[in-house]
Short mmCIF file of C-alpha atoms and ligand atoms in Angstrom, two decimals:
data_model
loop_
_atom_site.label_atom_id
_atom_site.label_comp_id
_atom_site.label_asym_id
_atom_site.label_seq_id
_atom_site.Cartn_x
_atom_site.Cartn_y
_atom_site.Cartn_z
CA MET A 199 0.00 0.00 0.00
CA LYS A 200 1.34 3.42 -0.94
CA ALA A 201 -1.27 6.01 0.03
CA PHE A 202 -4.17 7.03 2.20
CA ILE A 203 -7.13 8.92 0.71
CA PHE A 204 -9.18 10.56 3.43
CA ASP A 205 -12.75 11.73 3.36
CA LEU A 206 -12.84 15.21 4.98
CA ASP A 207 -16.13 15.80 6.84
CA GLY A 208 -16.37 13.44 9.81
CA VAL A 209 -12.88 12.00 9.29
CA ILE A 210 -10.42 14.93 9.43
CA VAL A 211 -12.76 17.58 10.83
CA SER A 212 -16.18 17.56 12.46
CA THR A 213 -18.60 19.65 10.41
CA ASP A 214 -21.70 17.46 11.00
CA ARG A 215 -23.22 19.89 13.47
CA TYR A 216 -22.78 22.86 11.10
CA HIS A 217 -24.33 20.96 8.17
CA TYR A 218 -27.22 20.06 10.48
CA LEU A 219 -27.79 23.62 11.74
CA ALA A 220 -27.69 25.10 8.22
CA TRP A 221 -30.09 22.49 6.78
CA LYS A 222 -32.36 22.81 9.82
CA GLN A 223 -32.71 26.57 9.38
CA THR A 224 -33.31 26.11 5.64
CA ALA A 225 -35.95 23.39 6.18
CA ASP A 226 -37.65 25.38 8.98
CA GLY A 227 -37.90 28.37 6.65
CA GLU A 228 -39.92 26.19 4.26
CA GLY A 229 -41.98 24.52 6.98
CA ILE A 230 -40.39 21.14 6.13
CA TYR A 231 -39.87 18.64 8.95
CA PHE A 232 -36.18 17.85 9.53
CA ASP A 233 -34.39 16.16 12.44
CA GLU A 234 -31.05 14.61 13.39
CA LYS A 235 -32.14 11.20 12.15
CA ILE A 236 -32.79 12.54 8.65
CA ASN A 237 -29.49 14.43 8.93
CA ASP A 238 -27.69 11.09 9.42
CA ARG A 239 -28.79 10.10 5.92
CA LEU A 240 -26.96 13.14 4.49
CA ARG A 241 -23.54 11.95 5.60
CA GLY A 242 -21.19 11.74 2.60
CA VAL A 243 -23.96 12.68 0.18
CA SER A 244 -23.62 15.71 -2.19
CA ARG A 245 -25.38 19.02 -1.50
CA MET A 246 -28.10 18.56 -4.14
CA ALA A 247 -28.67 14.90 -3.23
CA SER A 248 -28.97 15.99 0.42
CA LEU A 249 -31.61 18.54 -0.56
CA GLU A 250 -33.60 15.85 -2.40
CA ILE A 251 -33.65 13.77 0.81
CA ILE A 252 -34.90 16.79 2.79
CA LEU A 253 -37.59 17.53 0.19
CA GLU A 254 -39.04 14.01 0.65
CA ARG A 255 -40.92 15.61 3.58
CA ALA A 256 -42.07 18.70 1.62
CA LYS A 257 -45.77 19.21 1.04
CA ARG A 258 -45.32 20.49 -2.50
CA GLN A 259 -43.06 20.13 -5.54
CA TYR A 260 -40.07 22.47 -5.89
CA SER A 261 -38.85 23.76 -9.24
CA GLU A 262 -35.19 23.46 -10.29
CA GLU A 263 -34.70 27.21 -9.62
CA GLU A 264 -36.21 26.91 -6.15
CA LYS A 265 -33.95 23.95 -5.39
CA GLN A 266 -30.88 25.90 -6.49
CA ALA A 267 -31.97 28.82 -4.28
CA LEU A 268 -32.45 26.55 -1.25
CA ALA A 269 -29.07 24.86 -1.77
CA CYS A 270 -27.51 28.31 -2.03
CA LYS A 271 -29.22 29.50 1.15
CA LYS A 272 -28.04 26.43 3.04
CA ASN A 273 -24.49 26.92 1.81
CA ASP A 274 -24.42 30.59 2.85
CA LEU A 275 -25.56 29.63 6.36
CA TYR A 276 -23.04 26.77 6.45
CA ARG A 277 -20.13 28.95 5.25
CA ASP A 278 -21.00 31.45 7.94
CA LEU A 279 -20.71 28.74 10.60
CA LEU A 280 -17.44 27.47 9.07
CA ARG A 281 -15.82 30.86 9.65
CA ASN A 282 -15.21 29.77 13.26
CA LEU A 283 -13.17 26.68 12.29
CA THR A 284 -9.53 26.56 13.44
CA PRO A 285 -6.79 23.86 13.51
CA LYS A 286 -8.22 22.91 16.93
CA ASP A 287 -11.23 21.48 15.09
CA ARG A 288 -9.18 18.67 13.56
CA LEU A 289 -10.64 15.46 15.00
CA GLU A 290 -8.88 13.58 17.79
CA GLY A 291 -5.61 11.92 16.76
CA VAL A 292 -5.58 13.45 13.26
CA THR A 293 -2.54 15.75 13.55
CA GLU A 294 -0.18 13.14 15.04
CA THR A 295 -1.46 10.23 12.95
CA LEU A 296 -1.12 12.04 9.61
CA ALA A 297 2.40 13.13 10.55
CA ALA A 298 3.29 9.53 11.48
CA LEU A 299 1.86 8.10 8.23
CA ARG A 300 3.79 10.64 6.18
CA GLU A 301 6.92 9.78 8.14
CA LYS A 302 6.39 6.14 7.13
CA GLY A 303 6.44 7.25 3.47
CA TYR A 304 2.73 7.11 2.59
CA LEU A 305 1.24 9.69 0.23
CA LEU A 306 -1.75 11.48 1.77
CA ALA A 307 -4.78 12.73 -0.18
CA ILE A 308 -8.30 14.04 0.32
CA GLY A 309 -11.37 12.57 -1.41
CA SER A 310 -14.43 14.59 -0.36
CA SER A 311 -17.85 15.33 -1.90
CA SER A 312 -17.71 18.85 -0.46
CA LYS A 313 -17.31 21.90 -2.66
CA ASN A 314 -16.16 23.71 0.48
CA THR A 315 -13.09 21.47 0.81
CA PRO A 316 -10.45 24.13 -0.08
CA PHE A 317 -12.03 26.60 2.36
CA ILE A 318 -12.21 24.05 5.19
CA LEU A 319 -8.64 22.80 4.63
CA GLU A 320 -7.37 26.39 4.77
CA LYS A 321 -9.29 27.06 8.00
CA ILE A 322 -7.88 24.00 9.79
CA GLY A 323 -4.31 24.75 8.72
CA TYR A 324 -4.09 22.05 6.01
CA GLY A 325 -4.24 24.37 2.98
CA ASP A 326 -0.97 23.02 1.54
CA TYR A 327 -0.64 19.78 3.45
CA PHE A 328 -1.98 17.02 1.19
CA ASP A 329 -0.28 15.48 -1.86
CA ALA A 330 -3.59 15.58 -3.75
CA VAL A 331 -7.05 17.04 -3.16
CA SER A 332 -10.02 15.65 -5.05
CA ASP A 333 -13.35 17.19 -4.04
CA GLY A 334 -16.87 18.23 -5.01
CA ASN A 335 -15.43 20.78 -7.45
CA ASN A 336 -13.79 18.25 -9.76
CA ILE A 337 -16.43 15.53 -9.99
CA THR A 338 -19.74 15.02 -11.78
CA ARG A 339 -21.02 12.06 -9.74
CA GLY A 340 -21.13 12.02 -5.92
CA LYS A 341 -20.53 9.08 -3.57
CA PRO A 342 -21.47 6.19 -3.69
CA ASP A 343 -19.97 6.63 -7.17
CA PRO A 344 -16.20 6.11 -6.86
CA GLU A 345 -15.29 9.08 -9.11
CA VAL A 346 -13.90 11.34 -6.35
CA PHE A 347 -11.52 8.61 -5.11
CA LEU A 348 -10.52 7.51 -8.63
CA LYS A 349 -9.57 11.14 -9.39
CA ALA A 350 -7.51 11.30 -6.19
CA ALA A 351 -5.65 8.09 -7.13
CA GLU A 352 -5.05 9.49 -10.62
CA MET A 353 -3.58 12.68 -9.13
CA LEU A 354 -1.26 10.51 -7.02
CA ARG A 355 -0.45 8.38 -10.10
CA LEU A 356 -1.42 5.24 -8.20
CA SER A 357 -3.82 2.40 -8.86
CA PRO A 358 -6.81 2.03 -6.49
CA GLU A 359 -5.46 -1.30 -5.17
CA SER A 360 -2.50 0.48 -3.58
CA CYS A 361 -4.63 3.06 -1.73
CA TYR A 362 -6.55 2.91 1.52
CA VAL A 363 -9.71 5.03 1.64
CA VAL A 364 -10.69 6.25 5.12
CA GLU A 365 -14.39 7.05 5.51
CA ASP A 366 -17.06 7.74 8.14
CA ALA A 367 -20.07 7.35 5.81
CA GLU A 368 -21.71 4.27 4.31
CA ALA A 369 -21.97 6.04 0.92
CA GLY A 370 -18.20 6.62 1.10
CA ILE A 371 -17.43 2.98 1.92
CA ASP A 372 -19.61 1.86 -1.01
CA ALA A 373 -17.73 4.32 -3.26
CA ALA A 374 -14.34 3.04 -2.07
CA ASN A 375 -15.29 -0.61 -2.57
CA ALA A 376 -16.81 0.09 -6.01
CA GLY A 377 -13.55 1.77 -7.09
CA GLY A 378 -11.35 -1.14 -6.00
CA PHE A 379 -9.86 0.63 -2.96
CA PHE A 380 -9.28 -0.91 0.47
CA SER A 381 -12.00 0.67 2.63
CA VAL A 382 -11.27 1.64 6.22
CA GLY A 383 -14.17 2.82 8.39
CA VAL A 384 -14.14 5.14 11.39
CA GLY A 385 -17.13 6.46 13.39
CA PRO A 386 -20.46 5.29 11.90
CA ALA A 387 -18.66 3.45 9.06
CA SER A 388 -16.87 1.26 11.61
CA ARG A 389 -20.28 -0.36 12.23
CA TYR A 390 -21.07 -0.91 8.54
CA GLU A 391 -20.88 -4.52 7.32
CA LYS A 392 -19.31 -3.59 3.96
CA THR A 393 -16.31 -1.84 5.57
CA LYS A 394 -13.22 -3.95 4.92
CA LYS A 395 -11.32 -2.71 7.98
CA PRO A 396 -13.41 -1.12 10.76
CA LEU A 397 -11.35 0.92 13.26
CA ALA A 398 -12.35 2.10 16.73
CA SER A 399 -10.22 5.24 16.39
CA PHE A 400 -8.37 7.29 13.77
CA SER A 401 -5.05 6.75 15.61
CA LEU A 402 -5.23 3.02 14.86
CA LEU A 403 -4.41 3.82 11.20
CA ARG A 404 -0.77 3.76 12.31
CA GLU A 405 -1.06 0.04 12.92
CA LEU A 406 -2.35 -0.94 9.46
C1 LIG B 550 -19.84 15.70 2.52
C2 LIG B 550 -20.74 15.77 3.73
O1 LIG B 550 -18.51 15.63 2.92
O2 LIG B 550 -20.02 16.86 1.71
C3 LIG B 550 -22.19 15.95 3.27
O3 LIG B 550 -20.62 14.59 4.49
C4 LIG B 550 -22.29 17.18 2.38
O4 LIG B 550 -23.02 16.06 4.40
C5 LIG B 550 -21.34 17.05 1.21
O5 LIG B 550 -23.63 17.33 1.89
C6 LIG B 550 -21.36 18.25 0.28
O6 LIG B 550 -20.85 19.37 0.96
P1 LIG B 550 -20.86 20.84 0.42
O7 LIG B 550 -19.88 21.53 1.34
O8 LIG B 550 -20.37 20.82 -0.99
O9 LIG B 550 -22.24 21.35 0.53
MG1 LIG B 551 -17.68 12.08 5.77
#
């Protein structure tokens, strides 16, 4: 194995709460029921696909323009919340573990559905850290499609078989497996039956 490709949200940094608050305010504004359980289904899923899940509870149809406007509103609220992010928001064990993996000679990349990836990486002090960044801005199909990870492997000039993919979402594990990567699950993905290597903590990556 030559590289690790990391999902961003829920693996490197915790943005779940901010996604939730921004979607909640957007849904409330439309009178659409939304709760934490529905929010769990949005993990790893693209912005527009997330909106479609939220609109399952809507009492009327929304036009394409209205959907774009709602996605935009959510993102403005979300970006506002992200302004408070600092390197302290890296998840537990991330800083030391990434340094140790790099020391061992692994290449390190990001594979995230988020279009806010460059902004978030900058905020948490990882603007120039990774060997490759593949994100929501350079893909046409979101997870569970493997495109975002395949692009990351291509940037690293590696084949999927020589890369671990570290994920917290089921959609991300499905994407990794579909692309021929070795899937490693943390958080919720450590309890998913399709995860090839479930881990109880991020720091355990050093023992792979
Ligand atoms: C993923 C999150 O990383 O990015 C999803 O887990 C989110 O919840 C998706 O919807 C898209 O993010 P963004 O920042 O492009 O709206
Ligand atoms: Mg995630």
